[in-house]
mmCIF file of C-alpha atoms in Angstrom:
data_model
loop_
_atom_site.group_PDB
_atom_site.id
_atom_site.type_symbol
_atom_site.label_atom_id
_atom_site.label_comp_id
_atom_site.label_asym_id
_atom_site.label_seq_id
_atom_site.Cartn_x
_atom_site.Cartn_y
_atom_site.Cartn_z
ATOM 1 C CA UNK A 211 85.453 136.018 120.666
ATOM 2 C CA UNK A 212 85.563 134.819 124.395
ATOM 3 C CA UNK A 213 82.642 134.654 128.077
ATOM 4 C CA UNK A 214 82.899 138.838 128.282
ATOM 5 C CA UNK A 215 84.229 139.617 131.568
ATOM 6 C CA UNK A 216 80.861 140.449 134.251
ATOM 7 C CA UNK A 217 80.753 143.563 136.310
ATOM 8 C CA UNK A 218 78.131 142.866 138.618
ATOM 9 C CA UNK A 219 76.374 140.137 136.868
ATOM 10 C CA UNK A 220 75.768 136.605 138.059
ATOM 11 C CA UNK A 221 76.679 133.516 135.998
ATOM 12 C CA UNK A 222 74.610 131.021 136.521
ATOM 13 C CA UNK A 223 75.792 126.726 136.290
ATOM 14 C CA UNK A 224 72.729 123.734 136.378
ATOM 15 C CA UNK A 225 74.385 121.140 137.122
ATOM 16 C CA UNK A 226 72.609 118.314 135.651
ATOM 17 C CA UNK A 227 70.647 115.986 138.715
ATOM 18 C CA UNK A 228 73.502 113.881 139.855
ATOM 19 C CA UNK A 229 74.459 113.829 142.828
ATOM 20 C CA UNK A 230 77.873 111.704 142.497
ATOM 21 C CA UNK A 231 79.233 114.690 140.454
ATOM 22 C CA UNK A 232 79.188 116.712 143.325
ATOM 23 C CA UNK A 233 79.052 114.773 145.911
ATOM 24 C CA UNK A 234 82.520 111.698 145.612
ATOM 25 C CA UNK A 235 83.390 112.566 141.642
ATOM 26 C CA UNK A 236 86.197 114.772 140.716
ATOM 27 C CA UNK A 237 83.607 116.889 137.864
ATOM 28 C CA UNK A 238 82.088 119.778 140.065
ATOM 29 C CA UNK A 239 85.302 119.620 142.270
ATOM 30 C CA UNK A 240 88.044 120.905 138.608
ATOM 31 C CA UNK A 241 85.138 123.123 137.141
ATOM 32 C CA UNK A 242 84.634 124.515 140.307
ATOM 33 C CA UNK A 243 88.874 124.899 140.365
ATOM 34 C CA UNK A 244 88.766 126.046 137.240
ATOM 35 C CA UNK A 245 86.262 128.760 136.829
ATOM 36 C CA UNK A 246 88.352 129.538 140.210
ATOM 37 C CA UNK A 247 91.481 130.311 137.661
ATOM 38 C CA UNK A 248 89.480 132.571 135.664
ATOM 39 C CA UNK A 249 88.365 135.074 138.864
ATOM 40 C CA UNK A 250 84.860 133.617 139.229
ATOM 41 C CA UNK A 251 83.450 134.098 142.499
ATOM 42 C CA UNK A 252 81.777 131.167 143.474
ATOM 43 C CA UNK A 253 79.378 129.803 145.950
ATOM 44 C CA UNK A 254 77.741 126.905 145.937
ATOM 45 C CA UNK A 255 73.655 126.150 145.546
ATOM 46 C CA UNK A 256 72.373 123.040 146.660
ATOM 47 C CA UNK A 257 68.751 122.623 145.907
ATOM 48 C CA UNK A 258 66.875 120.289 147.610
ATOM 49 C CA UNK A 259 63.203 120.293 147.502
ATOM 50 C CA UNK A 260 61.447 120.782 149.562
ATOM 51 C CA UNK A 261 58.077 117.885 149.519
ATOM 52 C CA UNK A 262 60.516 115.488 149.907
ATOM 53 C CA UNK A 263 62.042 116.909 153.248
ATOM 54 C CA UNK A 264 58.648 116.499 155.056
ATOM 55 C CA UNK A 265 59.805 113.957 157.024
ATOM 56 C CA UNK A 266 62.757 113.507 159.514
ATOM 57 C CA UNK A 267 64.692 110.552 157.875
ATOM 58 C CA UNK A 268 63.939 112.014 154.207
ATOM 59 C CA UNK A 269 65.013 115.489 155.845
ATOM 60 C CA UNK A 270 68.558 113.282 157.670
ATOM 61 C CA UNK A 271 68.974 112.251 154.347
ATOM 62 C CA UNK A 272 68.800 115.148 152.237
ATOM 63 C CA UNK A 273 71.501 116.874 155.196
ATOM 64 C CA UNK A 274 73.725 114.162 154.670
ATOM 65 C CA UNK A 275 73.379 114.253 151.493
ATOM 66 C CA UNK A 276 74.158 118.351 151.525
ATOM 67 C CA UNK A 277 76.762 117.827 153.488
ATOM 68 C CA UNK A 278 78.866 115.331 151.086
ATOM 69 C CA UNK A 279 78.363 117.787 148.450
ATOM 70 C CA UNK A 280 79.498 120.435 150.626
ATOM 71 C CA UNK A 281 82.986 118.399 151.373
ATOM 72 C CA UNK A 282 83.376 117.033 148.353
ATOM 73 C CA UNK A 283 83.257 120.722 146.291
ATOM 74 C CA UNK A 284 85.622 123.653 148.260
ATOM 75 C CA UNK A 285 83.393 126.062 148.296
ATOM 76 C CA UNK A 286 81.052 129.034 150.585
ATOM 77 C CA UNK A 287 78.184 126.604 149.972
ATOM 78 C CA UNK A 288 74.061 127.323 150.358
ATOM 79 C CA UNK A 289 71.545 124.349 151.243
ATOM 80 C CA UNK A 290 67.989 125.834 149.731
ATOM 81 C CA UNK A 291 64.680 124.314 150.444
ATOM 82 C CA UNK A 292 62.796 125.136 146.815
ATOM 83 C CA UNK A 293 59.314 124.450 146.022
ATOM 84 C CA UNK A 294 58.364 125.976 148.696
ATOM 85 C CA UNK A 295 54.859 127.115 147.444
ATOM 86 C CA UNK A 296 53.968 124.016 146.701
ATOM 87 C CA UNK A 297 53.305 122.118 149.594
ATOM 88 C CA UNK A 298 50.577 122.510 151.556
ATOM 89 C CA UNK A 299 50.016 124.814 154.690
ATOM 90 C CA UNK A 300 50.894 121.039 156.389
ATOM 91 C CA UNK A 301 53.042 120.961 155.035
ATOM 92 C CA UNK A 302 55.096 123.751 155.593
ATOM 93 C CA UNK A 303 54.552 123.376 159.328
ATOM 94 C CA UNK A 304 56.047 119.999 159.397
ATOM 95 C CA UNK A 305 59.251 121.552 157.034
ATOM 96 C CA UNK A 306 59.514 124.258 160.362
ATOM 97 C CA UNK A 307 60.615 121.768 162.943
ATOM 98 C CA UNK A 308 63.707 120.995 160.886
ATOM 99 C CA UNK A 309 64.750 124.378 159.621
ATOM 100 C CA UNK A 310 66.489 124.740 163.269
ATOM 101 C CA UNK A 311 66.564 121.469 163.944
ATOM 102 C CA UNK A 312 66.362 119.525 166.888
ATOM 103 C CA UNK A 313 67.595 116.120 166.480
ATOM 104 C CA UNK A 314 66.042 115.317 169.205
ATOM 105 C CA UNK A 315 62.912 115.507 167.180
ATOM 106 C CA UNK A 316 63.939 114.755 164.291
ATOM 107 C CA UNK A 317 64.793 111.355 166.001
ATOM 108 C CA UNK A 318 61.884 111.120 167.555
ATOM 109 C CA UNK A 319 60.132 110.458 164.281
ATOM 110 C CA UNK A 320 63.442 108.430 161.921
ATOM 111 C CA UNK A 321 64.654 106.357 164.929
ATOM 112 C CA UNK A 322 61.125 104.098 165.491
ATOM 113 C CA UNK A 323 59.792 103.554 161.501
ATOM 114 C CA UNK A 324 61.020 101.126 160.445
ATOM 115 C CA UNK A 325 62.743 98.549 161.823
ATOM 116 C CA UNK A 326 66.931 100.113 160.414
ATOM 117 C CA UNK A 327 65.966 103.293 162.348
ATOM 118 C CA UNK A 328 65.236 100.961 165.620
ATOM 119 C CA UNK A 329 68.418 99.535 164.605
ATOM 120 C CA UNK A 330 70.274 102.801 163.751
ATOM 121 C CA UNK A 331 69.490 105.271 166.592
ATOM 122 C CA UNK A 332 72.551 105.529 167.796
ATOM 123 C CA UNK A 333 73.385 105.805 164.683
ATOM 124 C CA UNK A 334 71.280 108.255 163.783
ATOM 125 C CA UNK A 335 71.594 110.023 167.173
ATOM 126 C CA UNK A 336 74.972 110.205 166.553
ATOM 127 C CA UNK A 337 74.773 112.530 163.261
ATOM 128 C CA UNK A 338 72.646 114.769 164.599
ATOM 129 C CA UNK A 339 74.181 115.667 167.796
ATOM 130 C CA UNK A 340 77.441 116.542 164.279
ATOM 131 C CA UNK A 341 75.218 118.397 162.734
ATOM 132 C CA UNK A 342 73.615 120.327 165.351
ATOM 133 C CA UNK A 343 76.325 120.349 167.475
ATOM 134 C CA UNK A 344 78.922 122.000 164.639
ATOM 135 C CA UNK A 345 76.228 124.343 162.804
ATOM 136 C CA UNK A 346 77.061 121.573 159.868
ATOM 137 C CA UNK A 347 74.085 122.046 157.860
ATOM 138 C CA UNK A 348 71.469 124.622 157.009
ATOM 139 C CA UNK A 349 68.248 124.935 154.634
ATOM 140 C CA UNK A 350 66.299 128.206 153.998
ATOM 141 C CA UNK A 351 63.469 127.720 152.790
ATOM 142 C CA UNK A 352 63.035 129.618 148.786
ATOM 143 C CA UNK A 353 59.202 131.034 147.490
ATOM 144 C CA UNK A 354 59.658 131.770 144.061
ATOM 145 C CA UNK A 355 56.739 133.079 144.486
ATOM 146 C CA UNK A 356 57.635 136.322 146.988
ATOM 147 C CA UNK A 357 60.643 138.712 146.090
ATOM 148 C CA UNK A 358 61.434 139.310 149.421
ATOM 149 C CA UNK A 359 62.725 135.855 150.235
ATOM 150 C CA UNK A 360 64.229 135.721 146.686
ATOM 151 C CA UNK A 361 65.922 139.013 147.813
ATOM 152 C CA UNK A 362 67.421 137.403 151.140
ATOM 153 C CA UNK A 363 69.235 134.795 149.544
ATOM 154 C CA UNK A 364 69.989 136.778 146.894
ATOM 155 C CA UNK A 365 71.671 139.360 150.401
ATOM 156 C CA UNK A 366 73.368 135.274 151.637
ATOM 157 C CA UNK A 367 74.897 134.226 148.459
ATOM 158 C CA UNK A 368 76.392 137.982 148.447
ATOM 159 C CA UNK A 369 77.611 137.781 151.931
ATOM 160 C CA UNK A 370 79.222 133.821 151.197
ATOM 161 C CA UNK A 371 81.027 135.038 148.340
ATOM 162 C CA UNK A 372 81.953 138.988 149.588
ATOM 163 C CA UNK A 373 80.197 140.443 146.884
ATOM 164 C CA UNK A 374 80.821 144.442 147.743
ATOM 165 C CA UNK A 375 83.352 144.133 149.737
ATOM 166 C CA UNK A 376 85.736 145.844 147.895
ATOM 167 C CA UNK A 377 82.936 148.866 147.534
ATOM 168 C CA UNK A 378 83.466 152.389 148.775
ATOM 169 C CA UNK A 379 80.851 152.245 151.358
ATOM 170 C CA UNK A 380 78.477 155.698 150.540
ATOM 171 C CA UNK A 381 77.019 157.725 153.147
ATOM 172 C CA UNK A 382 73.219 157.877 150.883
ATOM 173 C CA UNK A 383 73.429 153.842 151.417
ATOM 174 C CA UNK A 384 72.434 154.056 155.035
ATOM 175 C CA UNK A 385 68.894 155.669 155.476
ATOM 176 C CA UNK A 386 69.465 158.404 158.988
ATOM 177 C CA UNK A 387 69.058 156.956 162.677
ATOM 178 C CA UNK A 388 65.208 158.085 163.875
ATOM 179 C CA UNK A 389 65.314 159.804 167.131
ATOM 180 C CA UNK A 390 66.017 157.811 170.518
ATOM 181 C CA UNK A 391 63.941 158.417 172.989
ATOM 182 C CA UNK A 392 66.367 158.519 176.475
ATOM 183 C CA UNK A 393 63.759 156.684 179.012
ATOM 184 C CA UNK A 394 63.157 154.315 176.227
ATOM 185 C CA UNK A 395 63.949 150.963 179.057
ATOM 186 C CA UNK A 396 63.063 148.985 176.268
ATOM 187 C CA UNK A 397 64.906 150.360 173.072
ATOM 188 C CA UNK A 398 67.841 148.278 173.226
ATOM 189 C CA UNK A 399 65.771 144.779 173.252
ATOM 190 C CA UNK A 400 64.097 145.631 170.152
ATOM 191 C CA UNK A 401 60.156 146.823 172.291
#
C-alpha cells in the first residue's frame, strides 16, 4: 500500500541537522525533486535557533547558511528563528534589530570585535549590502507559545506554496466592510 493522498494536510519532513545535506550536497534537492514528481507542493523551512543569532557575527553566519540552503534546494523558502520563547527580554531586544536588518548597524558589531572582523570589514560590508539590497534573506520569529504567531507562519507557508490558489472564492469568506465616514481625512491612513 502507498501513502494516501492527503486532502488539505501537511506532511512535515524533519531533516537531520547536518547542514551540508542541504547547503552544498545534492541529497536534499534529490529528495525534493522526487516529492515534486509525486505532486507534492514543497516549501523549504529553514529553522535557526534564535539563541544563536543574538550577535552580529552569528547573525551574518546564520544568514549566509540560510542563503546557501535556499540556493541549493531550489524551492520556495521560509526562514524561521525558533525558540523565541526561550529568549530573555534583553536578548529579544537584541534580536529585534536583526529581523529587519540594517547592514551598517550589523557591521558595526561584526567588524570591530576581532582581528578577523577588522581584516574582512569590506567583505562583511559587501555581504550585508547584498542581503539588504536584494532582500535575499528575512527571518520570521517563532514563539511556540503564541498561537497567532504559529497561524501567521502557516499562512506565510501557504502563500509561498500557493496553497488554496485553486479554491473557489466564497462571499462568506470575507467580513462585510465597516461603514466609512465621508468627511474623515485619515481614512486612507488607517488612523
